[in-house]
Short mmCIF file of N, CA, C and O in Angstrom, two decimals:
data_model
loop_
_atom_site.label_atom_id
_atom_site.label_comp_id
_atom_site.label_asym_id
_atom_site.label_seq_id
_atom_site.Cartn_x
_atom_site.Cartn_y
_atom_site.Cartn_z
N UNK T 1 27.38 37.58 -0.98
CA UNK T 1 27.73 36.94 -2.24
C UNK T 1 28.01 38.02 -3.28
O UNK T 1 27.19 38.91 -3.51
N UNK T 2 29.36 37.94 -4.02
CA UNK T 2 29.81 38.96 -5.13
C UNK T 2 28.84 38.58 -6.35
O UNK T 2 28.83 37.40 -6.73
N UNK T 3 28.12 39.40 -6.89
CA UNK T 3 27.24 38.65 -8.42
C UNK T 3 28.19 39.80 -9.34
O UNK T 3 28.06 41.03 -9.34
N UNK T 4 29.11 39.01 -10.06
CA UNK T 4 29.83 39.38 -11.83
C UNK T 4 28.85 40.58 -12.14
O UNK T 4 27.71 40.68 -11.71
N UNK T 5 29.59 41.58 -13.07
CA UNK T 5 28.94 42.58 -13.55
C UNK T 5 28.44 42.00 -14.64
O UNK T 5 29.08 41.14 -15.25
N UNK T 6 26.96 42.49 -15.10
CA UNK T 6 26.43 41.61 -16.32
C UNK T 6 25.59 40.49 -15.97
O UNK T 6 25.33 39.57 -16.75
N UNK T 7 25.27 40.55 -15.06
CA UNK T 7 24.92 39.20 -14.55
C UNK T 7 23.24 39.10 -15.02
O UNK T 7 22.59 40.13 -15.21
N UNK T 8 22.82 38.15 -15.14
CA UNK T 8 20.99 38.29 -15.29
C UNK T 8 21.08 36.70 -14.28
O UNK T 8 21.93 35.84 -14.04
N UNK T 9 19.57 37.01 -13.93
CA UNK T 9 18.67 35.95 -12.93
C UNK T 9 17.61 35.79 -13.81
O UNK T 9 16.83 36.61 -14.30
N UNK T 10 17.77 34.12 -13.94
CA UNK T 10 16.56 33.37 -14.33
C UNK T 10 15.79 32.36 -13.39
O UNK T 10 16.34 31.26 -13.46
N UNK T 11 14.91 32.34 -12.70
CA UNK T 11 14.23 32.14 -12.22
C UNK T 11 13.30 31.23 -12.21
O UNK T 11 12.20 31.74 -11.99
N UNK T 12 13.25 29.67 -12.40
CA UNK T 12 12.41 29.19 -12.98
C UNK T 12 11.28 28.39 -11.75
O UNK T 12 11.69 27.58 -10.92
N UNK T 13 9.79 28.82 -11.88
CA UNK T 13 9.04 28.28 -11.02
C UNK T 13 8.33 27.10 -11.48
O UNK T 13 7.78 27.02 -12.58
N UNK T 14 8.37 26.19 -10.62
CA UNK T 14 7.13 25.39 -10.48
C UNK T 14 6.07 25.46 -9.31
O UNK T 14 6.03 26.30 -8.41
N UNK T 15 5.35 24.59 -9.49
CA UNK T 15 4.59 24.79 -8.31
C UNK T 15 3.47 25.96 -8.57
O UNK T 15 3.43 26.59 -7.51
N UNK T 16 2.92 26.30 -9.12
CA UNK T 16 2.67 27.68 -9.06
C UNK T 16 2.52 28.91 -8.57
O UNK T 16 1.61 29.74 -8.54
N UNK T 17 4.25 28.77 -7.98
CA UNK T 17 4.64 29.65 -7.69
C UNK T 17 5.32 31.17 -8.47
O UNK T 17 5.53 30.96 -9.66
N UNK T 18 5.67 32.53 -8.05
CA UNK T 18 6.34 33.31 -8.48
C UNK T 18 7.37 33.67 -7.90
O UNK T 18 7.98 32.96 -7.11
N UNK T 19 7.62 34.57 -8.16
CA UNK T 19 8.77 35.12 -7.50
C UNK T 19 8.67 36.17 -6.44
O UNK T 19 8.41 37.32 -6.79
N UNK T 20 8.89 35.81 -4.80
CA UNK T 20 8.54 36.68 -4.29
C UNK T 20 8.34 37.99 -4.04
O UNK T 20 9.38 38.29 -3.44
N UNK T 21 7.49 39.26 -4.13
CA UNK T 21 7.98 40.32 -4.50
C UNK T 21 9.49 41.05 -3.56
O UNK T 21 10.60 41.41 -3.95
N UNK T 22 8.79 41.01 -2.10
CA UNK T 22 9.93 41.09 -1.43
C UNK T 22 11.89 40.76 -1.88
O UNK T 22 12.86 41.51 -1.98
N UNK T 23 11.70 39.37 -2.02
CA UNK T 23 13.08 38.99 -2.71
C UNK T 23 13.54 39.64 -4.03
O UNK T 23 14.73 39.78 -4.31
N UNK T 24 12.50 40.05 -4.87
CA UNK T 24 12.66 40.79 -6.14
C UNK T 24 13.32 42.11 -5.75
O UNK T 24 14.36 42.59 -6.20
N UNK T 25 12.38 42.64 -4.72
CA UNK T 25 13.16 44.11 -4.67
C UNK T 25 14.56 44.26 -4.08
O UNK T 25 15.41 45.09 -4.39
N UNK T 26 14.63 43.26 -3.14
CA UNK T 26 16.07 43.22 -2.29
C UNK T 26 17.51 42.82 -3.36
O UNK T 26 18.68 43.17 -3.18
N UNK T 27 16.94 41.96 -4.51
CA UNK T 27 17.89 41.46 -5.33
C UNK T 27 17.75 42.35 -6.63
O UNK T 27 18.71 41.92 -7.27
N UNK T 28 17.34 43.02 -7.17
CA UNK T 28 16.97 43.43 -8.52
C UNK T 28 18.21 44.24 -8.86
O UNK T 28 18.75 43.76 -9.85
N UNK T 29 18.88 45.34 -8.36
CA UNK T 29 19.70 46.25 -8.10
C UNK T 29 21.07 45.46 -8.48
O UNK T 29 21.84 46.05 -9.23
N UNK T 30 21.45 44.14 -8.00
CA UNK T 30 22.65 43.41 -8.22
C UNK T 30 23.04 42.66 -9.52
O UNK T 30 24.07 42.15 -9.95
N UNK T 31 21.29 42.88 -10.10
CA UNK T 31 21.13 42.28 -11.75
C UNK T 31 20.95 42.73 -12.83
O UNK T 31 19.92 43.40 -12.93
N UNK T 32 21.67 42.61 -13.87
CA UNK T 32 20.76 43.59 -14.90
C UNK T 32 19.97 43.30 -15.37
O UNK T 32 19.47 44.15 -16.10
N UNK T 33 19.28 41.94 -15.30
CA UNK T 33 17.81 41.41 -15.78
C UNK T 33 17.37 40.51 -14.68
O UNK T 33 18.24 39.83 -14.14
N UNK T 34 16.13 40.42 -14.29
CA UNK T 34 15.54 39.16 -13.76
C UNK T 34 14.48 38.61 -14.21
O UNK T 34 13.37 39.05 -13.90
N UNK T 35 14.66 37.50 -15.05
CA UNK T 35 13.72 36.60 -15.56
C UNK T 35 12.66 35.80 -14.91
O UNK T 35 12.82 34.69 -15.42
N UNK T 36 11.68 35.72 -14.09
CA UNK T 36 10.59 35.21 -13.66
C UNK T 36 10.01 34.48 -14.28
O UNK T 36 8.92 34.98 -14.58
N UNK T 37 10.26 32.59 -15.03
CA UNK T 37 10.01 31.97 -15.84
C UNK T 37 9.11 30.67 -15.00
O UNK T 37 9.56 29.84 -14.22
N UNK T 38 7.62 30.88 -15.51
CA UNK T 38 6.80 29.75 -14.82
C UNK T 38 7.08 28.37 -15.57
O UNK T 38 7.26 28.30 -16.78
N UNK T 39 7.08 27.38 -14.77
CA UNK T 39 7.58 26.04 -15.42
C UNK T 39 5.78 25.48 -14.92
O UNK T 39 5.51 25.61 -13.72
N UNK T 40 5.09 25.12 -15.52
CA UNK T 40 3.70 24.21 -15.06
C UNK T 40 4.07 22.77 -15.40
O UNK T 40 4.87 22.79 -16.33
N UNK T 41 3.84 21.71 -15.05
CA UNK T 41 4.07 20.64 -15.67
C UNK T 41 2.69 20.08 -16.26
O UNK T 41 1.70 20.73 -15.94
N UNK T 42 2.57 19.43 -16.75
CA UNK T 42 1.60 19.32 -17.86
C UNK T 42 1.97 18.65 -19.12
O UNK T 42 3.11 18.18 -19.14
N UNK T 43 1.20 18.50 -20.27
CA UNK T 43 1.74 17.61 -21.38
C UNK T 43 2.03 18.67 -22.96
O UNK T 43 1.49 19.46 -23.73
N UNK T 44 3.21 17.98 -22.68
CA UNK T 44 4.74 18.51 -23.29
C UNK T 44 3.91 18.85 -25.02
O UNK T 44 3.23 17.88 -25.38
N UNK T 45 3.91 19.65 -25.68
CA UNK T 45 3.73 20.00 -27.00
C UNK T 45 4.51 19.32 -27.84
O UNK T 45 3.82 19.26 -28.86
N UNK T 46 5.34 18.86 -28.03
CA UNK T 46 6.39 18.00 -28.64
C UNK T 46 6.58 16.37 -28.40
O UNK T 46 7.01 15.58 -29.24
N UNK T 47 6.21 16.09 -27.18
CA UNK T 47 5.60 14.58 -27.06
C UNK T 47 4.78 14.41 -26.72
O UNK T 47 4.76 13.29 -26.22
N UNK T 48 3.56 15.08 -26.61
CA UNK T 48 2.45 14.67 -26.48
C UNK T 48 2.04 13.59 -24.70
O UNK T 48 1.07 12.93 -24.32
N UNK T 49 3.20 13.89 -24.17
CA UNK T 49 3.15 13.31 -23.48
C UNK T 49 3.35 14.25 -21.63
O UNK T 49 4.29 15.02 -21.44
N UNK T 50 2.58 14.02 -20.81
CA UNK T 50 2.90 14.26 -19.31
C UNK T 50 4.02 14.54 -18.97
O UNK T 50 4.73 13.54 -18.93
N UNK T 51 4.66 15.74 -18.61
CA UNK T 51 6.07 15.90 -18.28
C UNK T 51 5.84 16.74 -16.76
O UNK T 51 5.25 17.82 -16.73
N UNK T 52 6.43 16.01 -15.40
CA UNK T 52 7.09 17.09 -14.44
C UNK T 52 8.14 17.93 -14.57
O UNK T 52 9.27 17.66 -15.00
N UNK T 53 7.71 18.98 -14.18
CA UNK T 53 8.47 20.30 -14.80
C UNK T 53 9.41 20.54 -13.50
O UNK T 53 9.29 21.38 -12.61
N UNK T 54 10.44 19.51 -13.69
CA UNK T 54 11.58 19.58 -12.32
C UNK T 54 12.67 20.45 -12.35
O UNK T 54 12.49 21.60 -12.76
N UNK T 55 13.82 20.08 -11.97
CA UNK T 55 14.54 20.99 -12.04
C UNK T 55 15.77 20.59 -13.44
O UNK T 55 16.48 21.38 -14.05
N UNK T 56 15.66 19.23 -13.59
CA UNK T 56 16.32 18.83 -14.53
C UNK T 56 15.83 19.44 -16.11
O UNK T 56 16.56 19.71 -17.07
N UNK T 57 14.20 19.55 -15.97
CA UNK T 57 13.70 20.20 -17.36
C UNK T 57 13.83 21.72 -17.67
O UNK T 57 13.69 22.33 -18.72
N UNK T 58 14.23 22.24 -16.07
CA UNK T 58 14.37 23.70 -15.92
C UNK T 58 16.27 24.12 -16.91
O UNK T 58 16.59 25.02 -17.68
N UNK T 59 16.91 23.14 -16.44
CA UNK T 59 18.31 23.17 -16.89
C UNK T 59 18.29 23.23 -18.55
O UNK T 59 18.77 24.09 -19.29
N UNK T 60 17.63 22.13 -18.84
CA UNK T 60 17.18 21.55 -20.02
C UNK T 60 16.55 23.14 -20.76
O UNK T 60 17.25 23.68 -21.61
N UNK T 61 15.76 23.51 -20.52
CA UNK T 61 14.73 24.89 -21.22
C UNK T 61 15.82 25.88 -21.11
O UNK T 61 16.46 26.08 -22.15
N UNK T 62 16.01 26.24 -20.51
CA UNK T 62 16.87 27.22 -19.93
C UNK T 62 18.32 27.37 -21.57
O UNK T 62 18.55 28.26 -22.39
N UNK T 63 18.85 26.10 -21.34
CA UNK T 63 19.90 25.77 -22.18
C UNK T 63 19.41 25.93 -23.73
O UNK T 63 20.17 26.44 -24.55
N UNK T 64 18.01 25.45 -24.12
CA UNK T 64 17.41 25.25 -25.31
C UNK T 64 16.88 26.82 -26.01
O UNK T 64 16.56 27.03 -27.18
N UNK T 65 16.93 27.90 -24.70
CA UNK T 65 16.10 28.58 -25.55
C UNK T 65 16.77 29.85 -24.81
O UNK T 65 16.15 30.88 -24.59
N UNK T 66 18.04 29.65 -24.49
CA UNK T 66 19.18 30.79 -24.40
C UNK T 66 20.31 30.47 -24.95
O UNK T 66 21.28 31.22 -24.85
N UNK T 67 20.36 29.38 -25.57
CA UNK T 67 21.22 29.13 -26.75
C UNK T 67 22.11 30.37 -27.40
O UNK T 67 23.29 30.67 -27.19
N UNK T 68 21.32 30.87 -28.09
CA UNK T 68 22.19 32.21 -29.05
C UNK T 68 22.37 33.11 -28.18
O UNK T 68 22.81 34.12 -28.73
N UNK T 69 22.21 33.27 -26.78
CA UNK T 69 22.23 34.35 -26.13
C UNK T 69 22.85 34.20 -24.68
O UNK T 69 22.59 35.05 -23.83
N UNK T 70 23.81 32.92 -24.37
CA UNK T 70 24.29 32.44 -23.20
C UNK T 70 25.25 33.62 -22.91
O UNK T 70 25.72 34.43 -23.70
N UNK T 71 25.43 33.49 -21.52
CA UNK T 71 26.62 34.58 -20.98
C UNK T 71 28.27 33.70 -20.94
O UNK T 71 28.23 32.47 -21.01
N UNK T 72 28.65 33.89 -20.92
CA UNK T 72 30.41 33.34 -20.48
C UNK T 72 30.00 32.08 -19.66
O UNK T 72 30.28 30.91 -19.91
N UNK T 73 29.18 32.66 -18.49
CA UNK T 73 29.44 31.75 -17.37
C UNK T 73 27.70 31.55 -17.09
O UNK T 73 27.05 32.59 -17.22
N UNK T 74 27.09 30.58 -16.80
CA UNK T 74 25.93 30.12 -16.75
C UNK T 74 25.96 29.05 -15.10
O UNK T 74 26.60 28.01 -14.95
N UNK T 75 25.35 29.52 -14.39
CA UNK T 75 25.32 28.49 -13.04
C UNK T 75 24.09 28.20 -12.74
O UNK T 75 23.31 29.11 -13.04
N UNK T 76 23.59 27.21 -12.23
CA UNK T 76 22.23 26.35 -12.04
C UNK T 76 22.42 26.22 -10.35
O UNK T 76 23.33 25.65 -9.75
N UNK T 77 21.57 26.75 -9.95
CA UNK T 77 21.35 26.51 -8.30
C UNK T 77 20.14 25.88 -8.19
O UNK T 77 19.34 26.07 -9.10
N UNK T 78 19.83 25.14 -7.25
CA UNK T 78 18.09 24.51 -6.79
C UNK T 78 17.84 25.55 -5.99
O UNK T 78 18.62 26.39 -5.53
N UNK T 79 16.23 25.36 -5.83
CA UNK T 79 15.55 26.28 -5.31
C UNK T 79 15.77 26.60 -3.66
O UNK T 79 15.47 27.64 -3.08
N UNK T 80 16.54 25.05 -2.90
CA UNK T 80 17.26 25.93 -1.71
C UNK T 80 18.39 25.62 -1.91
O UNK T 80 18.62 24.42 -1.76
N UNK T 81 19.21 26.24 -2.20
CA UNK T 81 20.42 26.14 -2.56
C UNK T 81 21.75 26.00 -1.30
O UNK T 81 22.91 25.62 -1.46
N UNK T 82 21.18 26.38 -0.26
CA UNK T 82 21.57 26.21 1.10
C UNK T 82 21.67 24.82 0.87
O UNK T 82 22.83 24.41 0.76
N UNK T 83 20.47 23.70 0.74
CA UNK T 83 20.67 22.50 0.86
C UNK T 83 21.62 21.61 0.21
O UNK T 83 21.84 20.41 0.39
N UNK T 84 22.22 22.57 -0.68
CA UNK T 84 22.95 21.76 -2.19
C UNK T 84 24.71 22.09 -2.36
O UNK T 84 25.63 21.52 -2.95
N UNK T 85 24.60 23.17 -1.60
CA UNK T 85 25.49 23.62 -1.91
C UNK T 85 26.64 24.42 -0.32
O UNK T 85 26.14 24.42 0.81
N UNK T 86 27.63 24.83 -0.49
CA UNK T 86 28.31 25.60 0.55
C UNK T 86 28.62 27.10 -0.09
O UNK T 86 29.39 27.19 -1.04
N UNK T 87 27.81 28.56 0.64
CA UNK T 87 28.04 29.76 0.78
C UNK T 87 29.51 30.10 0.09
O UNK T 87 29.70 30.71 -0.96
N UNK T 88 30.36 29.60 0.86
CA UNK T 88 31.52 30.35 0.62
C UNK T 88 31.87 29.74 -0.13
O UNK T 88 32.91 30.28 -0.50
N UNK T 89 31.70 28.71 -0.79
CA UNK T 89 32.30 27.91 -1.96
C UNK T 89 31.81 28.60 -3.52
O UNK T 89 32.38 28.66 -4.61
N UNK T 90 30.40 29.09 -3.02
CA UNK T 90 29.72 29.72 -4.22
C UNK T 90 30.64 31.23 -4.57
O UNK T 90 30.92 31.63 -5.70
N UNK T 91 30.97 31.83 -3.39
CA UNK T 91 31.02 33.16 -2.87
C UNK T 91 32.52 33.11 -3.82
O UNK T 91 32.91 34.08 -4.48
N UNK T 92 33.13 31.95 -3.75
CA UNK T 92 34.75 31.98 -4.03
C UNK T 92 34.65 31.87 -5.64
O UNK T 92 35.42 32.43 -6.42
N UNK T 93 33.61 31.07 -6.00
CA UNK T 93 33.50 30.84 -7.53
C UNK T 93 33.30 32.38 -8.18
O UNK T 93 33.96 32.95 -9.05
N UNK T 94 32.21 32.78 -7.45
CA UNK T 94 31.67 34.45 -8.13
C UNK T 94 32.59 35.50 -8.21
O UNK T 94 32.72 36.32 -9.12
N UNK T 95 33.40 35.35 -6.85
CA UNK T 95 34.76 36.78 -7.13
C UNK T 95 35.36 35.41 -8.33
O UNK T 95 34.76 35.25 -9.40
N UNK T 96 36.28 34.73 -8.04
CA UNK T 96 37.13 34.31 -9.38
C UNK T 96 36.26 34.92 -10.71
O UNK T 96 36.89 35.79 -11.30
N UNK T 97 35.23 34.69 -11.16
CA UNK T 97 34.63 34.67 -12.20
C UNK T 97 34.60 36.21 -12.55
O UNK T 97 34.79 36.72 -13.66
N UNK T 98 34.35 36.80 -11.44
CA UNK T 98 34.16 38.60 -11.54
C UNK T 98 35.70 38.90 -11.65
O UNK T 98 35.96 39.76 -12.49
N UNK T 99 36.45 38.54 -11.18
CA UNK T 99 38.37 38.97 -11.40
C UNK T 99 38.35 38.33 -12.72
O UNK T 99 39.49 38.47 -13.15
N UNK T 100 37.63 37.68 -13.62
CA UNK T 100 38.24 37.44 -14.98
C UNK T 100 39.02 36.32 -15.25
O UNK T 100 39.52 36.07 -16.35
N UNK T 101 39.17 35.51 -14.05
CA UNK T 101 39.81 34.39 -13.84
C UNK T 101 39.48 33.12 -14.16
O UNK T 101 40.31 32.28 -14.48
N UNK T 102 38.11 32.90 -14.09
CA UNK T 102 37.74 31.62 -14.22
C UNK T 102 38.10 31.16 -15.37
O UNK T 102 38.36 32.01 -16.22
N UNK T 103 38.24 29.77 -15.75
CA UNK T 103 38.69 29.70 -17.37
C UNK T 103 38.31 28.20 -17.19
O UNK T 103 38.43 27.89 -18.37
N UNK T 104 37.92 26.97 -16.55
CA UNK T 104 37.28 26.07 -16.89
C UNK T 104 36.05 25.78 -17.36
O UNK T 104 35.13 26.51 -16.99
N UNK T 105 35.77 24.73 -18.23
CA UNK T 105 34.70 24.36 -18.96
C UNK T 105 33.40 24.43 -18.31
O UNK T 105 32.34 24.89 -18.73
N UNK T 106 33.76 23.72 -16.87
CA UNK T 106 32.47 22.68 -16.25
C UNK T 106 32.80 23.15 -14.71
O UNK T 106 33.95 22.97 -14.31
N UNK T 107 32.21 23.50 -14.18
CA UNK T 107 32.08 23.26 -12.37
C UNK T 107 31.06 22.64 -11.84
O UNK T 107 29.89 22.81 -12.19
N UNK T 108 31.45 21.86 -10.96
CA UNK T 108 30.11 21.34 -10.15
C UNK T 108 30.25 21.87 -8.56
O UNK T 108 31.16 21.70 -7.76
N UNK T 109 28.75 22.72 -8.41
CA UNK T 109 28.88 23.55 -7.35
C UNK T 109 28.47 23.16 -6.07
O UNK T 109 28.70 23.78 -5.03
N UNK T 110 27.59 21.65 -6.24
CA UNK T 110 26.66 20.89 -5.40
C UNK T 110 27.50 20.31 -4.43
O UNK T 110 28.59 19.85 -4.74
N UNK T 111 27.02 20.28 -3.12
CA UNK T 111 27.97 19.60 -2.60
C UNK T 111 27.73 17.94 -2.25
O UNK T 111 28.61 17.10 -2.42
N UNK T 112 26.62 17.71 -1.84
CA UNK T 112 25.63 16.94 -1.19
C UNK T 112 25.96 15.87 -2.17
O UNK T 112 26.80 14.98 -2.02
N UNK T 113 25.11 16.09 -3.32
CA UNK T 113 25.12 14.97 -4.25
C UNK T 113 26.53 14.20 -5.56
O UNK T 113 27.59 14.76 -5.83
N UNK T 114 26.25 13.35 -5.92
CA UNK T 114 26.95 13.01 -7.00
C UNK T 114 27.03 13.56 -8.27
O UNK T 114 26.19 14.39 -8.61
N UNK T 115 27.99 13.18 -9.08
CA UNK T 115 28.37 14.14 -10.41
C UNK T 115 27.80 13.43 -11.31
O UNK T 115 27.27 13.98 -12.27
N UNK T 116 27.79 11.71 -11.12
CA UNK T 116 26.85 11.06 -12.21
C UNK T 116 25.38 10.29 -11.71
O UNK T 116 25.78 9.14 -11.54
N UNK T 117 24.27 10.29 -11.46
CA UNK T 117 23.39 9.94 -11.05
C UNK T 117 22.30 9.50 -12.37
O UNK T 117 22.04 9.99 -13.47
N UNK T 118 21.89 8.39 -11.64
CA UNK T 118 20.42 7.82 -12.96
C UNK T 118 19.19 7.69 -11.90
O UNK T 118 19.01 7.08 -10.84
N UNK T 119 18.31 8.71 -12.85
CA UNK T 119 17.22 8.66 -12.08
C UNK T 119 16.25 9.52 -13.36
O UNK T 119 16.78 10.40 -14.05
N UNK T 120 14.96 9.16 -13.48
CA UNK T 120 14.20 9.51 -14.39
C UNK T 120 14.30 10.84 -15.21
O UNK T 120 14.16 11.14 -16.40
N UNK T 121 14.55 11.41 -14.25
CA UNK T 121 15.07 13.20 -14.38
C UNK T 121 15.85 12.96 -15.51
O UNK T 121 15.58 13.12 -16.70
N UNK T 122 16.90 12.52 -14.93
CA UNK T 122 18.43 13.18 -15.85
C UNK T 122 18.15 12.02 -17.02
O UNK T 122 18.61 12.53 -18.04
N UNK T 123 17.74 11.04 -17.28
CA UNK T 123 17.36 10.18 -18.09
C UNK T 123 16.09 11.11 -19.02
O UNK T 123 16.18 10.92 -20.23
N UNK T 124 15.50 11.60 -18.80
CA UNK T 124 14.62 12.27 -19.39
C UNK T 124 15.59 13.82 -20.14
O UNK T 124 15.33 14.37 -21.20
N UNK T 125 16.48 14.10 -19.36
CA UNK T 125 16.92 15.58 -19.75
C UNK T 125 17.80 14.99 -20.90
O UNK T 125 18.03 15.61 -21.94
N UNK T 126 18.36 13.53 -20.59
CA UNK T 126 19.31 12.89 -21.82
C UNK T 126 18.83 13.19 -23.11
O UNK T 126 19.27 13.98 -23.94
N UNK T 127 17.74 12.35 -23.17
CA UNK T 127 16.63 11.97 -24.38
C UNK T 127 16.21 12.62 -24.81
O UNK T 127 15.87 12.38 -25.97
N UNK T 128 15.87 14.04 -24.19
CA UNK T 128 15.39 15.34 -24.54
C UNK T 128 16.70 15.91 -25.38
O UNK T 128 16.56 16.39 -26.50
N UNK T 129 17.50 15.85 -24.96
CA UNK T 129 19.33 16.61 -25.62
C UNK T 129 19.52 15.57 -26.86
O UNK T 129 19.80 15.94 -28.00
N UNK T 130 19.38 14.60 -26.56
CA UNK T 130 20.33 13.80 -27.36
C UNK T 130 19.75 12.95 -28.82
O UNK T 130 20.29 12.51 -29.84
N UNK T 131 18.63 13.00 -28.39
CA UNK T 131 17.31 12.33 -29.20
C UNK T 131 17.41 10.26 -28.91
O UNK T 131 16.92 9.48 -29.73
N UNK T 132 17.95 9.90 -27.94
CA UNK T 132 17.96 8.47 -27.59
C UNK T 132 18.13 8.28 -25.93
O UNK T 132 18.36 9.27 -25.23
N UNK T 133 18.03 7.28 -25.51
CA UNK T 133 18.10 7.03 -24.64
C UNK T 133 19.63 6.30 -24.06
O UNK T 133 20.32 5.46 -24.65
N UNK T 134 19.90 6.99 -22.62
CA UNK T 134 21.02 6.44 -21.87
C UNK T 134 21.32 4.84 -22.23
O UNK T 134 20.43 3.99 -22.28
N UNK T 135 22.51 4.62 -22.44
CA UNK T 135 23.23 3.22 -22.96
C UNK T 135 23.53 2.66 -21.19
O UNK T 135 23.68 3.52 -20.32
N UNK T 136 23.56 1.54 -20.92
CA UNK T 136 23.74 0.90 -19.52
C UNK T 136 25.11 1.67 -18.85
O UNK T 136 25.50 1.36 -17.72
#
């Protein structure tokens, strides 16, 4: 896989998990930062309320608090990304993007799933963005 010059890795765990050291050292060299960001789920400071710390809240944080500091190009993989996605499809996005080429808004890199889905997650990541809840 080509990784863009400039590139940083954010990392976000649940589970309480980290980041393996092994995988750290094999990948570190291809990044100029790697972010190791623990996600616990637990109750949210702002609603007072129980939140699973999935992958939809990972997108969500991620977006909220790299705001002033986003790169050009920002991509969201799940944690097996094998399952979600196709190698060479990723592989084709990263050279375009590294040749300077890319120039659309939005990609969806997933292969498996749908582009619009309702399910508590993304209903939760809404309400969190938007301050209301999904209309039917």
């Amino acid at each position: 896989v080509v990784i863009p010059p400039r590139s940083r890795l954010f990392v976000y765990e649940k589970c309480n998990k980290t980041l393996e050291a092994e995988l750290f050292f094999a990948i570190q060299e291809k990044f100029d930062k790697i972010h190791d960001v623990p996600l616990m789920d637990g109750v949210d400071k702002f609603t007072g309320k129980f939140m699973r710390r999935d992958e939809c809240y990972a997108y969500l944080f991620h977006v909220a608090n790299a705001y002033g500091d986003m790169r050009s190009n920002t991509l969201f993989l799940h944690g097996d990304p094998a399952d979600h996605l196709k190698w060479a499809w990723l592989n084709l996005v990263l050279r375009v993007i590294s040749a300077g080429q890319f120039e659309a808004p939005f990609l969806h890199l997933s292969s498996p799933r749908l582009v619009h889905v309702s399910n508590p997650c993304a209903d939760f990541v809404y309400e969190a963005a938007f301050g209301r809840k999904r209309g039917p």
